[in-house]
Tab-separated table of C-alpha atoms and ligand atoms in Angstrom:
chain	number	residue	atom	x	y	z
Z	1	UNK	CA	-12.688	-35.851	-0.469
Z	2	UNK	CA	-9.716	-34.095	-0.711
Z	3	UNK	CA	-9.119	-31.325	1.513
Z	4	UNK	CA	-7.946	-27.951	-0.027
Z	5	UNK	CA	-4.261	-27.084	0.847
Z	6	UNK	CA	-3.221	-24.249	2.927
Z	7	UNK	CA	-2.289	-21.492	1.431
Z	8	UNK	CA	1.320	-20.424	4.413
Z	9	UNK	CA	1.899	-17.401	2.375
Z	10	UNK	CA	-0.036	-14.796	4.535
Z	11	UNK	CA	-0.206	-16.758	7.809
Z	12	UNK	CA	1.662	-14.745	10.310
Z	13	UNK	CA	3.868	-15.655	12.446
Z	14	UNK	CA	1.332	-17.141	15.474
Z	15	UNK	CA	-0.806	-18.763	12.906
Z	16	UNK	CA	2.298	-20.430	11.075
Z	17	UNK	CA	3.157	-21.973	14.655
Z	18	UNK	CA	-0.215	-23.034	15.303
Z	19	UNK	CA	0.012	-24.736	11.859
Z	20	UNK	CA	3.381	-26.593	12.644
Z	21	UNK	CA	1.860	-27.458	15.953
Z	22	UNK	CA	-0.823	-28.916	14.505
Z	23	UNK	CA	1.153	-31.137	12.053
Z	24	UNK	CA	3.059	-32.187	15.529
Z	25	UNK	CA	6.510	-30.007	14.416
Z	26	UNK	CA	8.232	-27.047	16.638
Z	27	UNK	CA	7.420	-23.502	16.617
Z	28	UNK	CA	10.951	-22.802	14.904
Z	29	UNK	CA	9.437	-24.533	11.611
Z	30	UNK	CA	7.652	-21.534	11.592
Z	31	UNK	CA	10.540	-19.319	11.585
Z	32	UNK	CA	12.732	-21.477	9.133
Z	33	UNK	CA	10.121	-21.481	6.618
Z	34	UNK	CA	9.280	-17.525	6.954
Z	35	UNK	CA	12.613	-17.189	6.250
Z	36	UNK	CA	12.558	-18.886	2.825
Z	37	UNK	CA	9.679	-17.148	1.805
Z	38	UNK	CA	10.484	-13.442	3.309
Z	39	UNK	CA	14.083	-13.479	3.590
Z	40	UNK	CA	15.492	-15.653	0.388
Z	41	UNK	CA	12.010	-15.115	-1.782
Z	42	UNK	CA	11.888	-19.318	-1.987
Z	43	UNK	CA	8.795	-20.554	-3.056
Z	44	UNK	CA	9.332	-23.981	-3.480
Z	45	UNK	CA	9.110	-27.015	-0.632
Z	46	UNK	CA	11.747	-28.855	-1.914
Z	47	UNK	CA	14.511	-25.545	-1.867
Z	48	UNK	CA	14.266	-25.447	1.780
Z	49	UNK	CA	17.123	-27.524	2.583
Z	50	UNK	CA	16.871	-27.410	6.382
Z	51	UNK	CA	13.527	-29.370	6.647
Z	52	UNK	CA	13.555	-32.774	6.527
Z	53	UNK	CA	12.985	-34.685	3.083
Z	54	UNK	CA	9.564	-36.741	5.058
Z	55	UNK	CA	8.907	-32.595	5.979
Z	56	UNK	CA	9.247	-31.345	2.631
Z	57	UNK	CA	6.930	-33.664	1.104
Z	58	UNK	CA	4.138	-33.690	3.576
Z	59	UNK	CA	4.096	-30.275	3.101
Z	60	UNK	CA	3.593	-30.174	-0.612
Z	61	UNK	CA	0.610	-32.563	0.214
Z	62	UNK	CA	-1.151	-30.592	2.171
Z	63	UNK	CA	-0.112	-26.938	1.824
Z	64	UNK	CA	0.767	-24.692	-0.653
Z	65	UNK	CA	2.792	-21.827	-1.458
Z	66	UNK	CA	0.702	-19.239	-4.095
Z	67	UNK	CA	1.108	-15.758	-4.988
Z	68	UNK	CA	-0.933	-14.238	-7.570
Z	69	UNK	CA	0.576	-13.411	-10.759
Z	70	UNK	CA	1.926	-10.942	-13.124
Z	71	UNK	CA	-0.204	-10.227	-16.197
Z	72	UNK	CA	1.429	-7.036	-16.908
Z	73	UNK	CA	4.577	-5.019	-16.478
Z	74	UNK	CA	4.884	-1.467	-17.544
Z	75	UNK	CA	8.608	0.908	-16.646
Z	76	UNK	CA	8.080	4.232	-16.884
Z	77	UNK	CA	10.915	6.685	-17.983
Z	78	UNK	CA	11.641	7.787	-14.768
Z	79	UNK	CA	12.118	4.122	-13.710
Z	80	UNK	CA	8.912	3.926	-11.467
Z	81	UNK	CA	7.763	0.526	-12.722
Z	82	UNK	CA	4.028	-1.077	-12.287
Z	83	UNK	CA	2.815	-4.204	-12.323
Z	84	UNK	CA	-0.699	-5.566	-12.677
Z	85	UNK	CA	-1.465	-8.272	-10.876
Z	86	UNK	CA	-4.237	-10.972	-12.105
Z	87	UNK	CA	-7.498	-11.433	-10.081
Z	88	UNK	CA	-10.168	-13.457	-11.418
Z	89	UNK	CA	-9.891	-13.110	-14.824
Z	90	UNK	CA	-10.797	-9.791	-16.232
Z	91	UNK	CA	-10.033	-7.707	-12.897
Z	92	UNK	CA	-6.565	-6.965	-11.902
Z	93	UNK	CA	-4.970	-5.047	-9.292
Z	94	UNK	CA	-1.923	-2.777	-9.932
Z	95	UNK	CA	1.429	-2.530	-7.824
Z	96	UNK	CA	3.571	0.441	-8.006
Z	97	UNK	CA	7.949	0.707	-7.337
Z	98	UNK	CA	9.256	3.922	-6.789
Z	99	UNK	CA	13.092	3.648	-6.951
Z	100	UNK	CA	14.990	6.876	-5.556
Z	101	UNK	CA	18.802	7.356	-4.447
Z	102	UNK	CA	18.485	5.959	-1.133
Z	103	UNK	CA	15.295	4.191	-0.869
Z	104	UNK	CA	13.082	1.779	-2.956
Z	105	UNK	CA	9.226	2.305	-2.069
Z	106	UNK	CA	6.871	0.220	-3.202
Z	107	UNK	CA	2.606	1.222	-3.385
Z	108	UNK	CA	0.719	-1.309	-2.744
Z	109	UNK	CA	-2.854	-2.010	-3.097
Z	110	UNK	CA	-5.112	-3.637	-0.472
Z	111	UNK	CA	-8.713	-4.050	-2.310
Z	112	UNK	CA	-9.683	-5.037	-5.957
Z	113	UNK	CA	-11.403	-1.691	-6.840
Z	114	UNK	CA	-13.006	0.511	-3.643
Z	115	UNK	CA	-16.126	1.258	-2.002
Z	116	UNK	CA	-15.113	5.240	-1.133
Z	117	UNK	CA	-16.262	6.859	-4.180
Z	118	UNK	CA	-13.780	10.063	-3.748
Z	119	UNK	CA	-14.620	12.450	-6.549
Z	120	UNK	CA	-10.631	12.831	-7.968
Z	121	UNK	CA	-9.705	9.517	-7.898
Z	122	UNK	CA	-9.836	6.448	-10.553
Z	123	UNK	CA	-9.797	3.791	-8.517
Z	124	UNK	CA	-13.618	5.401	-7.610
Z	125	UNK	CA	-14.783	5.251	-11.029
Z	126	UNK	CA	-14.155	1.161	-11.118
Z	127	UNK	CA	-16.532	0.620	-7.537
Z	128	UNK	CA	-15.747	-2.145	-5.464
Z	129	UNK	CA	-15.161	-5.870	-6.221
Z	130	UNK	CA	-13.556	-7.127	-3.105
Z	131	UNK	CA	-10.731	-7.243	-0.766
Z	132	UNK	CA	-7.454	-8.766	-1.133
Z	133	UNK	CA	-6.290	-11.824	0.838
Z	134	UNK	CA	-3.390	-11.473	3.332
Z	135	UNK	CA	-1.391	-13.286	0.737
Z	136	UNK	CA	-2.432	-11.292	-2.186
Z	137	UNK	CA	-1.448	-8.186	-0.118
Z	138	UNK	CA	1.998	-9.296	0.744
Z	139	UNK	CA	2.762	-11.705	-2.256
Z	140	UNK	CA	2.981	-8.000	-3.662
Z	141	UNK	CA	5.681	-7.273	-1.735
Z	142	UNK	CA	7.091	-10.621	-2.443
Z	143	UNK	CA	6.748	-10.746	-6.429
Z	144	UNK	CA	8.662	-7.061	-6.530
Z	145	UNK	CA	11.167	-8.116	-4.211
Z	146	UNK	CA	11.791	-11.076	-7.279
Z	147	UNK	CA	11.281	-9.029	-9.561
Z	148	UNK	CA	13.872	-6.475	-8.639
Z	149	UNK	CA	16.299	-9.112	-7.224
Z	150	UNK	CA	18.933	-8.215	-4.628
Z	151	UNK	CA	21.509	-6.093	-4.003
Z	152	UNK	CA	25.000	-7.202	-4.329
Z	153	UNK	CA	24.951	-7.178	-0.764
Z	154	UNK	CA	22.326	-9.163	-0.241
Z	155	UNK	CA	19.985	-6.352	0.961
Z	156	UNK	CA	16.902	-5.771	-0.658
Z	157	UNK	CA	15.774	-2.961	-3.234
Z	158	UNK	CA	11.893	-2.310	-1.778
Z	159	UNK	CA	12.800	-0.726	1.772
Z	160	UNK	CA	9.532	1.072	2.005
Z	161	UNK	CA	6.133	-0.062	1.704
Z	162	UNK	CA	3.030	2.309	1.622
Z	163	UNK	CA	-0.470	1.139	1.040
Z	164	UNK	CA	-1.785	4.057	-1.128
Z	165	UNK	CA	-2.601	1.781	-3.994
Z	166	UNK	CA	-6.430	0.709	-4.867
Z	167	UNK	CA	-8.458	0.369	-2.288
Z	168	UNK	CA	-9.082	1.338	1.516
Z	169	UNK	CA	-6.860	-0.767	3.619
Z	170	UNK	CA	-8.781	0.205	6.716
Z	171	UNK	CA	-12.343	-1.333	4.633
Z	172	UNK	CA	-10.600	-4.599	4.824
Z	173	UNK	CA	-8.728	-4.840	8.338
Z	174	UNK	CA	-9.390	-8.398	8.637
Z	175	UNK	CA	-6.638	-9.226	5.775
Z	176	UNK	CA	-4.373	-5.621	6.295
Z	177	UNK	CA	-3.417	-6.394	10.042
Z	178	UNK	CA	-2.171	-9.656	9.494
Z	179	UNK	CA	-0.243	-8.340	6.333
Z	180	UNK	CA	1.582	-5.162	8.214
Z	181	UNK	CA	2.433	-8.095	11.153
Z	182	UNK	CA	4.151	-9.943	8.072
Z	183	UNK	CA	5.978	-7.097	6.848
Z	184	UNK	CA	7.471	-6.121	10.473
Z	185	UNK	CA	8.254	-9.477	11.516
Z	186	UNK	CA	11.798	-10.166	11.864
Z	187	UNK	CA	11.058	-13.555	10.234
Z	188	UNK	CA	8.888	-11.601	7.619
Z	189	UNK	CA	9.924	-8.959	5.685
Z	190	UNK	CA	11.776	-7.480	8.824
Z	191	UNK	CA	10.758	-3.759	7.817
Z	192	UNK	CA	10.985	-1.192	10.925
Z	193	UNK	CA	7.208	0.126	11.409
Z	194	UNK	CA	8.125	3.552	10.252
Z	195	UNK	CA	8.841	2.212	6.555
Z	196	UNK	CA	5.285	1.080	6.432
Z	197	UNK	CA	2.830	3.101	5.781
Z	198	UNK	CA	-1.047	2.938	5.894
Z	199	UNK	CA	-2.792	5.316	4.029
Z	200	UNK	CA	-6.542	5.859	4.956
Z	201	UNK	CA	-9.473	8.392	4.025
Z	202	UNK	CA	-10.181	8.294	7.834
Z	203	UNK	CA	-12.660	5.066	8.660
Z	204	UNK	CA	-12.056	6.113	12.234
Z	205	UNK	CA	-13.767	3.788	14.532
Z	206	UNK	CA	-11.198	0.951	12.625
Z	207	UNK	CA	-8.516	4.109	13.180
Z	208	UNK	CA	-9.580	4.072	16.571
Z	209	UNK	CA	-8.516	0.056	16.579
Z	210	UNK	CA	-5.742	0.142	14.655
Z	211	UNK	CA	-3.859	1.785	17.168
Z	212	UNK	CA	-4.520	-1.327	19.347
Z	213	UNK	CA	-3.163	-3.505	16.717
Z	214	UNK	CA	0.133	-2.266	15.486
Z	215	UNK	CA	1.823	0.886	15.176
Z	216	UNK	CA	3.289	1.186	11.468
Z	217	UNK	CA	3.502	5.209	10.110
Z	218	UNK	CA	-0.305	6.740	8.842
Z	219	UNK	CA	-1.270	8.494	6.258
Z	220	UNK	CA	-4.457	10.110	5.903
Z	221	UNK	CA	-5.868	10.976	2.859
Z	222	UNK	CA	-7.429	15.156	4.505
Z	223	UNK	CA	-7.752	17.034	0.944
Z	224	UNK	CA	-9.788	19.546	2.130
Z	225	UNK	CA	-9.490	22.320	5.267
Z	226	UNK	CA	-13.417	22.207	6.102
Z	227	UNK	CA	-16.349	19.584	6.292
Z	228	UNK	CA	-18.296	21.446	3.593
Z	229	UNK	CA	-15.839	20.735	0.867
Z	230	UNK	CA	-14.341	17.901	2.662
Z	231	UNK	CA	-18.022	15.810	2.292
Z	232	UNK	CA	-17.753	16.483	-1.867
Z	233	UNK	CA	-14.451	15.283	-2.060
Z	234	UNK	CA	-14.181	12.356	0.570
Z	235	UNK	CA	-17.551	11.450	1.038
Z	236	UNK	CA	-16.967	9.268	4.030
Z	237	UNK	CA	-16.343	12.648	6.076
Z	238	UNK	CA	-20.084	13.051	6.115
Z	239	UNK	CA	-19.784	9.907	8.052
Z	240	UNK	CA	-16.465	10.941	10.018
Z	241	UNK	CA	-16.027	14.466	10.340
Z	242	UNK	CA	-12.667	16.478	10.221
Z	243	UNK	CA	-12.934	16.939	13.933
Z	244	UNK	CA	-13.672	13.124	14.950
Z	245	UNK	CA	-10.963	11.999	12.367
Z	246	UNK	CA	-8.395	14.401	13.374
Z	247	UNK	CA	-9.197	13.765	17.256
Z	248	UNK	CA	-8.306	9.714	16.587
Z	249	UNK	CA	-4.960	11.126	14.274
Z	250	UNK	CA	-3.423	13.161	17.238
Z	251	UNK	CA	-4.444	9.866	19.614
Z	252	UNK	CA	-2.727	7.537	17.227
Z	253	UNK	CA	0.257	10.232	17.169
Z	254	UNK	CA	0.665	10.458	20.466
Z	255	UNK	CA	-0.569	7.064	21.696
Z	256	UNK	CA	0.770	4.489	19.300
Z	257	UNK	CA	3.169	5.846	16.485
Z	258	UNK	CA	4.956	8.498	18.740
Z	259	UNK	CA	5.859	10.848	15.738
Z	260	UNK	CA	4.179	12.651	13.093
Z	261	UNK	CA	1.282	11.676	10.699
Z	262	UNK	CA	1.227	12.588	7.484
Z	263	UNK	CA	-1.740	14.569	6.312
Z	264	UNK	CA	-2.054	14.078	2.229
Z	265	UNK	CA	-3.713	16.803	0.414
Z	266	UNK	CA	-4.320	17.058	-3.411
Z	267	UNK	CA	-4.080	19.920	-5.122
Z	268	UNK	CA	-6.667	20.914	-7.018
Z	269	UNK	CA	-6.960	23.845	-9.239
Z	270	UNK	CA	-9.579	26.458	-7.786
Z	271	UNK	CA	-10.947	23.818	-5.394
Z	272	UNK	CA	-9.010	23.512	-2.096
Z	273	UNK	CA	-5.584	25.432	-3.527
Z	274	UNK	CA	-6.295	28.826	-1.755
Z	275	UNK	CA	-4.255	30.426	0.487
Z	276	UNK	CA	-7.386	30.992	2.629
Z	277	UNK	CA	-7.679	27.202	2.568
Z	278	UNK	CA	-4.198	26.904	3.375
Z	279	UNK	CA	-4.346	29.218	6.485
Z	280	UNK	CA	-7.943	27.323	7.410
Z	281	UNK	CA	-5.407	23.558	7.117
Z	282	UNK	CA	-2.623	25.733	9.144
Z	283	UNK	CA	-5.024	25.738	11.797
Z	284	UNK	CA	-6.099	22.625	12.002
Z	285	UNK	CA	-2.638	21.553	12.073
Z	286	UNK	CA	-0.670	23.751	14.156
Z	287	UNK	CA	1.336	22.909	17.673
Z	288	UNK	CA	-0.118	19.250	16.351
Z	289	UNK	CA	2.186	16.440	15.287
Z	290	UNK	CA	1.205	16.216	12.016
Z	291	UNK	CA	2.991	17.087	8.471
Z	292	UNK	CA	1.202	17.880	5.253
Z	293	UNK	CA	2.267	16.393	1.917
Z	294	UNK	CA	0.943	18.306	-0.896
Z	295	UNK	CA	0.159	15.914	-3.923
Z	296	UNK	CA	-0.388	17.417	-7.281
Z	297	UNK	CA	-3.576	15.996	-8.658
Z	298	UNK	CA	-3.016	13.352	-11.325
Z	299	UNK	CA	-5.052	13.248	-14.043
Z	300	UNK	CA	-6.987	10.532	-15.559
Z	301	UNK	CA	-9.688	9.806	-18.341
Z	302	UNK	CA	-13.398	11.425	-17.784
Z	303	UNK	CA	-12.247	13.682	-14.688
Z	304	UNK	CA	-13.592	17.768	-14.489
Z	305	UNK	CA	-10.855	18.329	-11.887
Z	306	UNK	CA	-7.310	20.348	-13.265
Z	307	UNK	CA	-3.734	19.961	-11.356
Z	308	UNK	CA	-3.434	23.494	-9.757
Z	309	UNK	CA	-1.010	25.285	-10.892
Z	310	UNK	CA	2.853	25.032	-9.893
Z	311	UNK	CA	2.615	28.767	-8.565
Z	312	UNK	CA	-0.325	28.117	-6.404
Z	313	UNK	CA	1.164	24.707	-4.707
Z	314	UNK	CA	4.469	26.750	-4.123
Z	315	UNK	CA	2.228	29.650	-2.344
Z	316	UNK	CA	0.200	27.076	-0.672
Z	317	UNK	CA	2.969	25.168	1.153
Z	318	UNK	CA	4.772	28.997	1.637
Z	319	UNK	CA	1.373	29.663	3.639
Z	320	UNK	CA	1.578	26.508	6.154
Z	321	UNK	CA	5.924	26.786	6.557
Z	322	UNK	CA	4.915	30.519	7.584
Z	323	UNK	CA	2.399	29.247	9.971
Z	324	UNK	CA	5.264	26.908	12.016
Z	325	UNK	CA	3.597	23.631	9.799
Z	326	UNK	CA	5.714	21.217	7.969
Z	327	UNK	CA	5.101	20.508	4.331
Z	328	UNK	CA	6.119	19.295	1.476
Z	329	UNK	CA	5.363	18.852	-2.177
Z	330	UNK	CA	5.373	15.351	-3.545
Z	331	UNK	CA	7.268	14.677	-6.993
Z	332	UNK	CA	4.871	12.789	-9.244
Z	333	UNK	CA	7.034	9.503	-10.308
Z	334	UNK	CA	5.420	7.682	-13.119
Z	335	UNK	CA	2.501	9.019	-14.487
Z	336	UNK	CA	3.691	8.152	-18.194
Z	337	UNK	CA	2.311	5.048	-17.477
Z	338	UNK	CA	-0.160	6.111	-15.162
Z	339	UNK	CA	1.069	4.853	-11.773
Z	340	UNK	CA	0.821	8.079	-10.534
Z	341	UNK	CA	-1.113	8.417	-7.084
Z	342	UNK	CA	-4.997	7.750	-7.900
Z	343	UNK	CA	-4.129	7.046	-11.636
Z	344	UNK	CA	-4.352	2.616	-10.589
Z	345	UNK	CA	-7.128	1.459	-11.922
Z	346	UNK	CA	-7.098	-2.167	-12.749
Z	347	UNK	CA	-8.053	-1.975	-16.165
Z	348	UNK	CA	-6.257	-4.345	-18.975
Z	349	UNK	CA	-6.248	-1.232	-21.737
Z	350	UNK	CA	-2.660	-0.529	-23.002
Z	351	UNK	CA	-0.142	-1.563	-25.690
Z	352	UNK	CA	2.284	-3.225	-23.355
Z	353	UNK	CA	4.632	-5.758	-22.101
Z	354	UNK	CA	2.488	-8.937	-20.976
Z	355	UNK	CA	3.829	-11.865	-18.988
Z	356	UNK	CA	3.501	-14.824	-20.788
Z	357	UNK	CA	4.769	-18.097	-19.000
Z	358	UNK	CA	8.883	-16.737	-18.226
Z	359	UNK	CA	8.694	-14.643	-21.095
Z	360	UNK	CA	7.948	-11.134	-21.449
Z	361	UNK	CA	6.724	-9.531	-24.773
Z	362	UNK	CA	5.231	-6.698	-26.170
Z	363	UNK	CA	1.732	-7.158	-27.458
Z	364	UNK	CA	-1.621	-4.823	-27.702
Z	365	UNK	CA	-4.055	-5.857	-25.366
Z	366	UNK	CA	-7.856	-4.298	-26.088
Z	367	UNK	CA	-6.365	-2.046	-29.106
Z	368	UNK	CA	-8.882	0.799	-29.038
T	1	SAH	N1	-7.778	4.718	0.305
T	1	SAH	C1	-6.522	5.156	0.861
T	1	SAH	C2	-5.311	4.763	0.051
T	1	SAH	C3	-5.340	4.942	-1.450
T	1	SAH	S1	-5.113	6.523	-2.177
T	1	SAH	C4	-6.555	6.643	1.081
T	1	SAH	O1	-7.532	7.265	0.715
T	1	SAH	O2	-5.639	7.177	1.694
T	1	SAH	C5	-3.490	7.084	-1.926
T	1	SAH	C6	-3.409	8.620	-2.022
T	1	SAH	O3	-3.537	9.088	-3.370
T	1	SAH	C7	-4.511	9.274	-1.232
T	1	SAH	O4	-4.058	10.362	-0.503
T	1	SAH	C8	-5.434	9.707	-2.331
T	1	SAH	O5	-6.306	10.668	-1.892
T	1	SAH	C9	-4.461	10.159	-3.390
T	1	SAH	N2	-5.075	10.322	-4.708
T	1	SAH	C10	-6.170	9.703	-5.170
T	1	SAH	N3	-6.451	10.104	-6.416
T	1	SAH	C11	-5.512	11.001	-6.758
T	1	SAH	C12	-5.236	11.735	-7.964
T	1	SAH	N4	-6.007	11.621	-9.036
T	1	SAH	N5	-4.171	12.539	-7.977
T	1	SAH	C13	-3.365	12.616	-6.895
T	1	SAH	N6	-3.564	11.943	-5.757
T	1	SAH	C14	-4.622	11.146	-5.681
């Protein structure tokens, strides 16, 4: 019986020693070959020149190097560009680049559809399939850093990483930990903890361990100023209420990150876009470190909820600056192909540009 290869994308660091050690090689194999994967995006035994030959081919024996692949690739006129990734056949799971002047960002997703059910988003409407691997996670990362290439320099175009694509990356902690360890390795991706970002809807006991973990920058997904309304749009706050999730935030602040958290809140036209509501989130947040980042709802197919209007997000944000809280308004980037924040939705339904082998070409996939 043959035994089924490892898979030493998504084995960090410690575990990639443990494999070399097990194979009867030095920790630095570990290192060496994190650097052709992470550093010079080489996915291929027999490129790494600085193993030996007898190395190199053991290796393709008995491991392998797999990322999952590219069914889809959409550029939007603003440049945002999104990729759907293939997962077992008819499901996919999307991967969003946000180029601006002097950073690259790139949204990742952590979970083939999710379990959270929150009322404005799309990713909701699909329910929950199941989590990502550590290397489908970070072979995200890895297929956009080869699909962008490098600078002329050498350095490379996705600088920022933020997991507010599908799915709850706190739901699947098992596989997210191990991924944000890749991405802040030095051997890894080598990206400094504050350009990674996890966004959560506030699972807070896993908050709670998180902080215990690792310390990369949080999000969390607030929406709402009070439990009442807070329960019909994030429905795990009936589980988790403002006050326990906000308790573990300023912990985490304070505790772990050592600088603000970023409170995301949607706007929503006559739901949560008062400026009661924004004096109610003033007080939640004030003398705390936290910053609010206003997001104008995105629209998709089959929702009742309306993008407030510009007027009313202006006056909003006015009403927490005047109250000594920071805030800002976040530009929507790509929603002519809907990569827009809670616009991912895995589905294979538009006329557009399909990876076939190398090639790229335009074809109609489920013409409606
Ligand atoms: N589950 C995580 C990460 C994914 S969502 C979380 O909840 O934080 C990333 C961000 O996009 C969240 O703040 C989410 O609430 C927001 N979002 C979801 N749907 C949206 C929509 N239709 N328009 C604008 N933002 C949306």
């Amino acid at each position: 019986m043959t035994e089924a290869r490892t898979n030493l994308f998504g084995l960090p660091r410690q575990q990639m020693e443990a494999f070399f050690a097990e194979l009867g090689e030095k920790p630095f194999r570990a290192r060496q070959i994190m650097q052709w994967l992470y550093r010079q995006g080489v996915d291929d035994f027999s490129a790494m020149t600085d193993l030996s030959k007898s190395l190199r081919s053991r290796l393709a024996d008995i491991a392998e190097l797999h990322v999952p692949e590219i069914i889809v690739e959409q550029r939007s006129s603003d440049d945002t560009r999104k990729w759907m990734l293939g997962m077992d056949g008819a499901q996919g799971i999307e991967t969003v680049f946000i180029p601006e002047t002097a950073r690259g960002t790139l949204c990742i997703s952590s979970q083939v559809g999710c379990v959270l059910d929150c009322s404005f988003c799309s990713t909701a409407q699909q329910g929950f399939n199941r989590n990502l691997s550590t290397a489908e996670i970070i072979g995200q990362v890895w297929l956009a850093n080869r699909e962008l290439g490098y600078r002329p320099d050498g350095d490379r175009i996705v600088t920022n990483v933020v997991f507010m694509g599908m799915g709850e990356p706190l739901a699947n902690y098992r596989n997210v930990v191990p991924a944000l360890d890749i991405l802040t390795d030095d051997f890894g991706f080598g990206l400094s903890r504050r350009r990674v970002t996890l966004s959560t809807s506030g699972l807070v006991p896993m908050l709670e361990r998180l902080g215990e973990d690792c310390n990369v920058a949080l999000a969390v997904s607030l929406h709402a100023p009070d439990n009442a309304l807070r329960n019909q749009l994030v429905p795990i706050n009936r589980k988790h209420p403002i006050e326990e999730l906000l308790d573990a935030c300023w912990h985490y602040a304070d505790e772990v990150y050592g600088r603000f958290i970023t409170f995301e809140y949607v706007m929503l036209d006559g739901v949560n876009d008062s400026p009661a509501q924004a004096r109610d989130l003033a007080r939640l947040m004030r003398g705390r470190p936290g910053k609010v980042n206003l997001i104008p709802f995105n629209p998709f197919p089959g929702t009742h909820y309306r993008r407030s209007p510009v007027a009313a997000i202006e006056k909003f944000r006015e009403v927490l600056l005047q109250a000594g809280v920071r805030a800002t308004i976040r530009k929507t980037r790509g929603d002519d192909i809907d990569a827009a924040c809670g616009q991912l939705a895995g589905r294979v339904n538009d006329r557009t540009r399909v990876r076939l082998g190398k090639k790229m070409i335009q074809i109609a996939v489920n013409p409606s």
